[in-house]
PDB file of C-alpha atoms in Angstrom:
ATOM      1  CA  MET H 245     126.733  57.831 120.419  1.00 82.00           C
ATOM      2  CA  ALA H 246     129.925  59.441 119.116  1.00 90.00           C
ATOM      3  CA  THR H 247     129.495  57.906 115.066  1.00 93.00           C
ATOM      4  CA  ILE H 248     126.725  59.066 114.867  1.00 94.00           C
ATOM      5  CA  ARG H 249     127.383  62.783 115.823  1.00 94.00           C
ATOM      6  CA  GLU H 250     130.026  62.579 113.832  1.00 95.00           C
ATOM      7  CA  ILE H 251     127.692  61.350 110.494  1.00 96.00           C
ATOM      8  CA  LYS H 252     125.397  64.004 111.246  1.00 95.00           C
ATOM      9  CA  GLU H 253     128.404  66.888 111.085  1.00 96.00           C
ATOM     10  CA  VAL H 254     129.759  65.691 107.791  1.00 96.00           C
ATOM     11  CA  ALA H 255     125.973  65.489 106.654  1.00 95.00           C
ATOM     12  CA  ARG H 256     125.926  69.380 107.702  1.00 96.00           C
ATOM     13  CA  SER H 257     129.468  69.992 106.837  1.00 96.00           C
ATOM     14  CA  LEU H 258     127.814  69.056 102.908  1.00 95.00           C
ATOM     15  CA  LEU H 259     124.614  70.567 103.114  1.00 93.00           C
ATOM     16  CA  ILE H 260     126.424  73.874 103.672  1.00 94.00           C
ATOM     17  CA  GLN H 261     129.336  73.639 101.268  1.00 94.00           C
ATOM     18  CA  GLU H 262     127.636  71.461  98.927  1.00 91.00           C
ATOM     19  CA  GLY H 263     123.965  71.529  99.029  1.00 87.00           C
ATOM     20  CA  PRO H 264     120.819  69.280 100.380  1.00 86.00           C
ATOM     21  CA  GLU H 265     121.144  66.564  97.052  1.00 86.00           C
ATOM     22  CA  ASN H 266     124.872  66.178  98.002  1.00 89.00           C
ATOM     23  CA  VAL H 267     123.519  65.169 101.177  1.00 91.00           C
ATOM     24  CA  THR H 268     124.124  60.985 100.853  1.00 92.00           C
ATOM     25  CA  ILE H 269     125.281  58.701 102.220  1.00 95.00           C
ATOM     26  CA  ARG H 270     127.473  57.703 100.084  1.00 95.00           C
ATOM     27  CA  ALA H 271     129.105  61.212 100.278  1.00 96.00           C
ATOM     28  CA  ILE H 272     128.960  60.592 103.946  1.00 96.00           C
ATOM     29  CA  ALA H 273     131.239  57.376 103.811  1.00 96.00           C
ATOM     30  CA  ARG H 274     133.634  58.965 101.490  1.00 95.00           C
ATOM     31  CA  GLU H 275     134.641  61.942 103.924  1.00 95.00           C
ATOM     32  CA  MET H 276     134.387  59.523 107.036  1.00 95.00           C
ATOM     33  CA  GLY H 277     136.493  56.790 104.880  1.00 95.00           C
ATOM     34  CA  MET H 278     133.685  54.325 105.585  1.00 93.00           C
ATOM     35  CA  THR H 279     131.702  52.350 103.682  1.00 95.00           C
ATOM     36  CA  ALA H 280     127.823  53.621 102.491  1.00 94.00           C
ATOM     37  CA  PRO H 281     127.010  49.803 104.253  1.00 94.00           C
ATOM     38  CA  ALA H 282     129.022  51.252 107.839  1.00 95.00           C
ATOM     39  CA  VAL H 283     126.841  54.011 107.869  1.00 95.00           C
ATOM     40  CA  TYR H 284     123.698  52.667 106.595  1.00 95.00           C
ATOM     41  CA  ARG H 285     124.028  50.339 110.431  1.00 94.00           C
ATOM     42  CA  TYR H 286     123.352  53.637 112.546  1.00 95.00           C
ATOM     43  CA  PHE H 287     120.867  55.521 109.363  1.00 93.00           C
ATOM     44  CA  THR H 288     118.513  52.844 107.772  1.00 90.00           C
ATOM     45  CA  SER H 289     117.810  55.450 104.761  1.00 90.00           C
ATOM     46  CA  ARG H 290     119.273  59.122 103.532  1.00 89.00           C
ATOM     47  CA  ASP H 291     115.831  60.141 104.963  1.00 87.00           C
ATOM     48  CA  ALA H 292     115.971  59.124 108.180  1.00 88.00           C
ATOM     49  CA  LEU H 293     119.599  61.019 108.282  1.00 91.00           C
ATOM     50  CA  ILE H 294     117.632  63.407 106.457  1.00 89.00           C
ATOM     51  CA  MET H 295     115.550  63.504 109.586  1.00 87.00           C
ATOM     52  CA  GLY H 296     117.723  63.491 112.296  1.00 88.00           C
ATOM     53  CA  LEU H 297     119.372  66.309 110.993  1.00 91.00           C
ATOM     54  CA  ARG H 298     116.417  68.387 110.806  1.00 88.00           C
ATOM     55  CA  GLY H 299     115.494  67.271 114.189  1.00 88.00           C
ATOM     56  CA  ASP H 300     119.326  69.172 115.056  1.00 91.00           C
ATOM     57  CA  ILE H 301     118.850  71.884 113.471  1.00 92.00           C
ATOM     58  CA  PHE H 302     114.942  72.673 114.615  1.00 90.00           C
ATOM     59  CA  ALA H 303     116.121  72.185 118.336  1.00 89.00           C
ATOM     60  CA  GLU H 304     119.166  74.338 117.802  1.00 92.00           C
ATOM     61  CA  MET H 305     116.349  76.928 116.064  1.00 91.00           C
ATOM     62  CA  ALA H 306     114.467  76.329 119.531  1.00 91.00           C
ATOM     63  CA  GLN H 307     117.493  77.267 121.497  1.00 92.00           C
ATOM     64  CA  GLN H 308     118.977  79.781 119.773  1.00 93.00           C
ATOM     65  CA  VAL H 309     115.451  81.778 120.444  1.00 93.00           C
ATOM     66  CA  GLY H 310     115.252  80.201 123.725  1.00 93.00           C
ATOM     67  CA  THR H 311     118.356  82.297 124.577  1.00 94.00           C
ATOM     68  CA  GLY H 312     116.941  85.424 122.698  1.00 93.00           C
ATOM     69  CA  ILE H 313     113.934  86.008 125.328  1.00 95.00           C
ATOM     70  CA  GLU H 314     116.383  84.701 128.365  1.00 93.00           C
ATOM     71  CA  GLY H 315     116.130  87.739 130.946  1.00 91.00           C
ATOM     72  CA  LEU H 316     113.145  89.374 129.604  1.00 95.00           C
ATOM     73  CA  PRO H 317     110.288  88.228 132.387  1.00 95.00           C
ATOM     74  CA  VAL H 318     107.245  86.225 130.638  1.00 93.00           C
ATOM     75  CA  GLU H 319     104.821  89.088 132.199  1.00 95.00           C
ATOM     76  CA  GLU H 320     106.047  90.840 129.029  1.00 96.00           C
ATOM     77  CA  PRO H 321     104.996  88.851 126.391  1.00 96.00           C
ATOM     78  CA  GLY H 322     105.231  91.504 123.999  1.00 96.00           C
ATOM     79  CA  ARG H 323     108.685  91.852 124.405  1.00 97.00           C
ATOM     80  CA  ARG H 324     109.538  88.667 124.222  1.00 97.00           C
ATOM     81  CA  LEU H 325     107.987  88.120 121.223  1.00 96.00           C
ATOM     82  CA  ILE H 326     109.990  90.896 119.886  1.00 97.00           C
ATOM     83  CA  ALA H 327     113.705  89.200 121.006  1.00 97.00           C
ATOM     84  CA  ALA H 328     112.528  86.398 119.628  1.00 96.00           C
ATOM     85  CA  ALA H 329     111.345  87.434 116.125  1.00 96.00           C
ATOM     86  CA  ARG H 330     115.285  89.118 115.726  1.00 97.00           C
ATOM     87  CA  ALA H 331     116.413  85.824 117.401  1.00 96.00           C
ATOM     88  CA  LEU H 332     115.220  83.336 114.561  1.00 95.00           C
ATOM     89  CA  ARG H 333     116.363  86.326 111.523  1.00 96.00           C
ATOM     90  CA  CYS H 334     119.742  86.255 112.942  1.00 96.00           C
ATOM     91  CA  TRP H 335     120.291  82.846 113.298  1.00 96.00           C
ATOM     92  CA  ALA H 336     118.664  82.267 109.922  1.00 95.00           C
ATOM     93  CA  LEU H 337     121.459  85.154 108.019  1.00 96.00           C
ATOM     94  CA  ALA H 338     123.741  82.987 110.401  1.00 96.00           C
ATOM     95  CA  HIS H 339     122.468  79.896 108.602  1.00 95.00           C
ATOM     96  CA  PRO H 340     121.236  79.844 105.348  1.00 94.00           C
ATOM     97  CA  HIS H 341     121.994  76.262 104.294  1.00 92.00           C
ATOM     98  CA  GLU H 342     120.476  74.533 107.213  1.00 93.00           C
ATOM     99  CA  PHE H 343     117.531  77.454 107.259  1.00 92.00           C
ATOM    100  CA  GLY H 344     116.484  76.042 103.960  1.00 89.00           C
ATOM    101  CA  LEU H 345     116.573  72.495 105.010  1.00 88.00           C
ATOM    102  CA  VAL H 346     114.069  72.620 107.731  1.00 85.00           C
ATOM    103  CA  LEU H 347     112.029  75.916 106.986  1.00 81.00           C
ATOM    104  CA  GLY H 348     113.398  77.001 102.970  1.00 71.00           C
ATOM    105  CA  PRO H 349     112.723  75.294  99.569  1.00 65.00           C
ATOM    106  CA  TRP H 350     114.410  72.252 100.420  1.00 58.00           C
ATOM    107  CA  ALA H 351     112.625  71.324 103.136  1.00 53.00           C
ATOM    108  CA  PRO H 352     109.644  69.844 101.310  1.00 48.00           C
ATOM    109  CA  GLY H 353     110.191  66.277 100.398  1.00 51.00           C
ATOM    110  CA  LEU H 354     113.307  65.792 102.333  1.00 52.00           C
ATOM    111  CA  GLY H 355     113.018  63.166 104.927  1.00 48.00           C
ATOM    112  CA  ARG H 356     109.436  62.880 104.361  1.00 49.00           C
ATOM    113  CA  GLU H 357     109.306  59.000 104.170  1.00 47.00           C
ATOM    114  CA  GLU H 358     110.601  58.798 107.595  1.00 46.00           C
ATOM    115  CA  ALA H 359     108.425  61.326 109.321  1.00 47.00           C
ATOM    116  CA  LYS H 360     106.919  60.625 112.608  1.00 50.00           C
ATOM    117  CA  PRO H 361     103.958  61.484 114.646  1.00 38.00           C
ATOM    118  CA  GLU H 362     106.847  63.636 116.278  1.00 42.00           C
ATOM    119  CA  ARG H 363     106.060  66.199 113.378  1.00 53.00           C
ATOM    120  CA  ASP H 364     109.102  66.269 111.927  1.00 55.00           C
ATOM    121  CA  MET H 365     110.332  67.925 115.318  1.00 63.00           C
ATOM    122  CA  GLY H 366     109.447  70.776 114.295  1.00 69.00           C
ATOM    123  CA  TRP H 367     107.671  70.590 116.816  1.00 70.00           C
ATOM    124  CA  VAL H 368     110.165  71.345 119.213  1.00 71.00           C
ATOM    125  CA  PHE H 369     110.748  75.243 117.409  1.00 80.00           C
ATOM    126  CA  GLY H 370     106.675  75.521 116.926  1.00 82.00           C
ATOM    127  CA  SER H 371     105.637  74.570 120.251  1.00 85.00           C
ATOM    128  CA  VAL H 372     108.481  77.679 121.517  1.00 87.00           C
ATOM    129  CA  ILE H 373     106.359  80.085 119.335  1.00 88.00           C
ATOM    130  CA  THR H 374     103.350  78.538 119.857  1.00 89.00           C
ATOM    131  CA  ARG H 375     104.226  79.523 123.922  1.00 92.00           C
ATOM    132  CA  LEU H 376     104.795  82.842 123.392  1.00 94.00           C
ATOM    133  CA  ILE H 377     101.982  83.265 121.628  1.00 94.00           C
ATOM    134  CA  GLU H 378      99.861  82.213 124.590  1.00 95.00           C
ATOM    135  CA  ASP H 379     101.522  83.972 126.584  1.00 96.00           C
ATOM    136  CA  LEU H 380     100.669  86.754 125.195  1.00 96.00           C
ATOM    137  CA  TRP H 381      96.950  86.294 125.040  1.00 96.00           C
ATOM    138  CA  ARG H 382      96.687  85.150 128.783  1.00 95.00           C
ATOM    139  CA  ILE H 383      98.705  88.429 129.904  1.00 96.00           C
ATOM    140  CA  ARG H 384      97.231  90.966 126.870  1.00 94.00           C
ATOM    141  CA  PRO H 385      94.817  89.280 124.931  1.00 94.00           C
ATOM    142  CA  PHE H 386      95.097  91.157 121.428  1.00 93.00           C
ATOM    143  CA  PRO H 387      92.341  92.130 118.821  1.00 92.00           C
ATOM    144  CA  VAL H 388      91.067  88.763 116.743  1.00 94.00           C
ATOM    145  CA  PRO H 389      88.101  88.531 114.292  1.00 94.00           C
ATOM    146  CA  ALA H 390      84.982  86.877 115.398  1.00 94.00           C
ATOM    147  CA  GLU H 391      84.253  83.450 114.173  1.00 93.00           C
ATOM    148  CA  GLN H 392      81.171  84.317 112.225  1.00 94.00           C
ATOM    149  CA  ASP H 393      83.417  86.518 110.120  1.00 95.00           C
ATOM    150  CA  LEU H 394      85.829  84.317 109.023  1.00 95.00           C
ATOM    151  CA  ASP H 395      85.060  81.025 106.351  1.00 96.00           C
ATOM    152  CA  ALA H 396      84.034  78.843 107.226  1.00 96.00           C
ATOM    153  CA  GLY H 397      86.492  75.976 105.520  1.00 96.00           C
ATOM    154  CA  LEU H 398      89.137  78.377 107.471  1.00 95.00           C
ATOM    155  CA  VAL H 399      87.474  78.215 111.050  1.00 96.00           C
ATOM    156  CA  ALA H 400      86.938  74.436 110.455  1.00 96.00           C
ATOM    157  CA  GLN H 401      90.976  74.138 109.731  1.00 95.00           C
ATOM    158  CA  MET H 402      91.964  76.885 112.481  1.00 93.00           C
ATOM    159  CA  ARG H 403      89.702  74.360 114.945  1.00 95.00           C
ATOM    160  CA  ALA H 404      91.402  71.176 113.774  1.00 94.00           C
ATOM    161  CA  LEU H 405      95.030  72.388 114.398  1.00 89.00           C
ATOM    162  CA  ILE H 406      93.840  73.301 118.046  1.00 91.00           C
ATOM    163  CA  GLU H 407      92.620  69.330 118.648  1.00 91.00           C
ATOM    164  CA  ASP H 408      95.832  68.503 116.802  1.00 86.00           C
ATOM    165  CA  GLN H 409      98.418  70.523 118.521  1.00 84.00           C
ATOM    166  CA  GLY H 410      96.631  71.314 121.821  1.00 87.00           C
ATOM    167  CA  ILE H 411      97.004  75.207 121.371  1.00 91.00           C
ATOM    168  CA  ALA H 412      95.649  76.946 124.078  1.00 91.00           C
ATOM    169  CA  LEU H 413      93.970  79.746 121.411  1.00 94.00           C
ATOM    170  CA  PRO H 414      90.631  80.604 120.587  1.00 95.00           C
ATOM    171  CA  VAL H 415      90.321  80.476 116.062  1.00 96.00           C
ATOM    172  CA  GLY H 416      89.897  84.244 116.171  1.00 95.00           C
ATOM    173  CA  ALA H 417      94.026  84.353 117.590  1.00 95.00           C
ATOM    174  CA  ILE H 418      95.122  81.103 115.641  1.00 94.00           C
ATOM    175  CA  ALA H 419      93.643  83.359 112.719  1.00 94.00           C
ATOM    176  CA  ILE H 420      95.741  86.335 113.880  1.00 94.00           C
ATOM    177  CA  THR H 421      99.072  84.310 114.392  1.00 92.00           C
ATOM    178  CA  LEU H 422      99.218  82.657 111.013  1.00 91.00           C
ATOM    179  CA  ARG H 423      98.443  86.039 109.182  1.00 92.00           C
ATOM    180  CA  CYS H 424     101.769  86.914 111.448  1.00 92.00           C
ATOM    181  CA  TRP H 425     103.795  83.763 111.302  1.00 91.00           C
ATOM    182  CA  VAL H 426     103.564  83.844 107.412  1.00 91.00           C
ATOM    183  CA  ARG H 427     104.480  87.157 106.940  1.00 92.00           C
ATOM    184  CA  LEU H 428     107.329  87.128 109.590  1.00 93.00           C
ATOM    185  CA  TYR H 429     108.641  83.431 107.933  1.00 90.00           C
ATOM    186  CA  GLY H 430     108.238  85.378 104.578  1.00 91.00           C
ATOM    187  CA  LEU H 431     110.812  88.195 104.643  1.00 94.00           C
ATOM    188  CA  ILE H 432     113.036  85.804 107.132  1.00 94.00           C
ATOM    189  CA  CYS H 433     113.205  83.354 103.804  1.00 92.00           C
ATOM    190  CA  MET H 434     113.215  86.261 101.194  1.00 93.00           C
ATOM    191  CA  GLU H 435     115.978  88.117 103.236  1.00 95.00           C
ATOM    192  CA  THR H 436     118.018  84.661 103.911  1.00 94.00           C
ATOM    193  CA  LEU H 437     118.070  83.423 100.485  1.00 90.00           C
ATOM    194  CA  GLY H 438     118.795  86.090  98.670  1.00 91.00           C
ATOM    195  CA  TYR H 439     115.538  86.667  97.407  1.00 91.00           C
ATOM    196  CA  LEU H 440     115.529  90.490  98.204  1.00 91.00           C
ATOM    197  CA  SER H 441     118.539  91.215  97.140  1.00 90.00           C
ATOM    198  CA  PHE H 442     117.270  92.790  94.015  1.00 91.00           C
ATOM    199  CA  ALA H 443     115.962  95.764  95.374  1.00 91.00           C
ATOM    200  CA  LEU H 444     118.001  95.620  98.994  1.00 89.00           C
ATOM    201  CA  SER H 445     121.323  95.571  99.644  1.00 90.00           C
ATOM    202  CA  GLY H 446     120.014  94.744 103.506  1.00 89.00           C
ATOM    203  CA  GLY H 447     117.304  93.959 104.932  1.00 93.00           C
ATOM    204  CA  GLU H 448     117.122  95.429 108.484  1.00 95.00           C
ATOM    205  CA  ALA H 449     115.112  98.486 107.865  1.00 94.00           C
ATOM    206  CA  PHE H 450     112.729  96.563 106.104  1.00 95.00           C
ATOM    207  CA  PHE H 451     112.520  94.008 108.787  1.00 96.00           C
ATOM    208  CA  GLU H 452     111.775  95.852 111.226  1.00 96.00           C
ATOM    209  CA  ARG H 453     109.599  98.286 109.610  1.00 96.00           C
ATOM    210  CA  GLU H 454     107.585  95.078 109.449  1.00 96.00           C
ATOM    211  CA  LEU H 455     107.987  93.692 113.033  1.00 96.00           C
ATOM    212  CA  ARG H 456     106.542  96.829 113.841  1.00 96.00           C
ATOM    213  CA  ASP H 457     103.077  96.351 112.199  1.00 95.00           C
ATOM    214  CA  LEU H 458     102.937  93.052 113.540  1.00 95.00           C
ATOM    215  CA  CYS H 459     103.200  94.726 116.551  1.00 95.00           C
ATOM    216  CA  ILE H 460      99.558  97.022 115.896  1.00 94.00           C
ATOM    217  CA  ALA H 461      98.010  93.668 114.427  1.00 92.00           C
ATOM    218  CA  LEU H 462      99.461  91.555 117.983  1.00 94.00           C
ATOM    219  CA  GLY H 463      98.381  95.282 119.860  1.00 94.00           C
ATOM    220  CA  ILE H 464     102.367  95.282 121.259  1.00 96.00           C
ATOM    221  CA  ALA H 465     103.049  98.285 119.208  1.00 95.00           C
ATOM    222  CA  ASP H 466     104.485  99.981 122.901  1.00 95.00           C
ATOM    223  CA  ASP H 467     106.807  97.462 123.681  1.00 96.00           C
ATOM    224  CA  PHE H 468     108.305  97.625 120.356  1.00 96.00           C
ATOM    225  CA  GLU H 469     112.019 100.377 120.344  1.00 93.00           C
ATOM    226  CA  GLU H 470     113.949 100.074 117.936  1.00 90.00           C
ATOM    227  CA  PRO H 471     117.235  97.430 118.302  1.00 86.00           C
ATOM    228  CA  ALA H 472     120.284  98.870 119.620  1.00 75.00           C
TER     229      ALA H 472
END
C-alpha cells in the first residue's frame, strides 16, 4: 500500500537525519501532514513500525549481498563468500544509520515488543550468509574442531542453533562460522560507526587483511584476490 510505503520512507529519513530516538509516530505524522491516530491505523505501535522498517532494511542487505555474488558460480563457494563480505561492508558504509538500526548499537530493544517467529526478519539476511557457508562446507569442507575439544555448554548451544534454524552444518563448522562472523561483523560495525577513526583514516586495507585471515581459517585462502 502506498501509504505504508510512504510512512516507512519518512521513518527512514528521520532515522538518517535525526537518529533512531526521533523515529516516532508523532514525528512521522507531522512530516506527512497527518494526525498520529491516522498513522496508527497503519501501524499499531512504534515497535510495529520499527519492525517493518527493520524488515525492509534486512531484505535490502540480503539483496545487496545477492547482487555482490551474482555471476559467481555456486561451484566456487570461496569466491562467493569473499564477494559477499565485501558487498556487506560496502552497503554498511553507504548506510551507517540503517546498519546501526539492524546490526549496530541501536538494535537492542528496538521493535522487540512486536517480535514474531520469523526472527525479526533478520533471518532473511542471515539465511543468505548461512547458505553460502553450507555451500562451502558441502563443496570444500574446512578444518573444524572435534566436538570433544569444545566446551560442553558451547556444544549444547550449537546443537540448539542447528535444530532451531535447520542449519546443515556440524557443530564444529558452526563454531568456526561464528568465530569468523563475529570478527567480520565486529570490524564492519566498528568501521561503519566510526570507532576505527582513532587509528585509521580508512579501513579498507585493514578489512582486507582480516578477510584474508578469515579465508585461511575457512580453507579458501587460494580464492582470495586483492580488490581491483
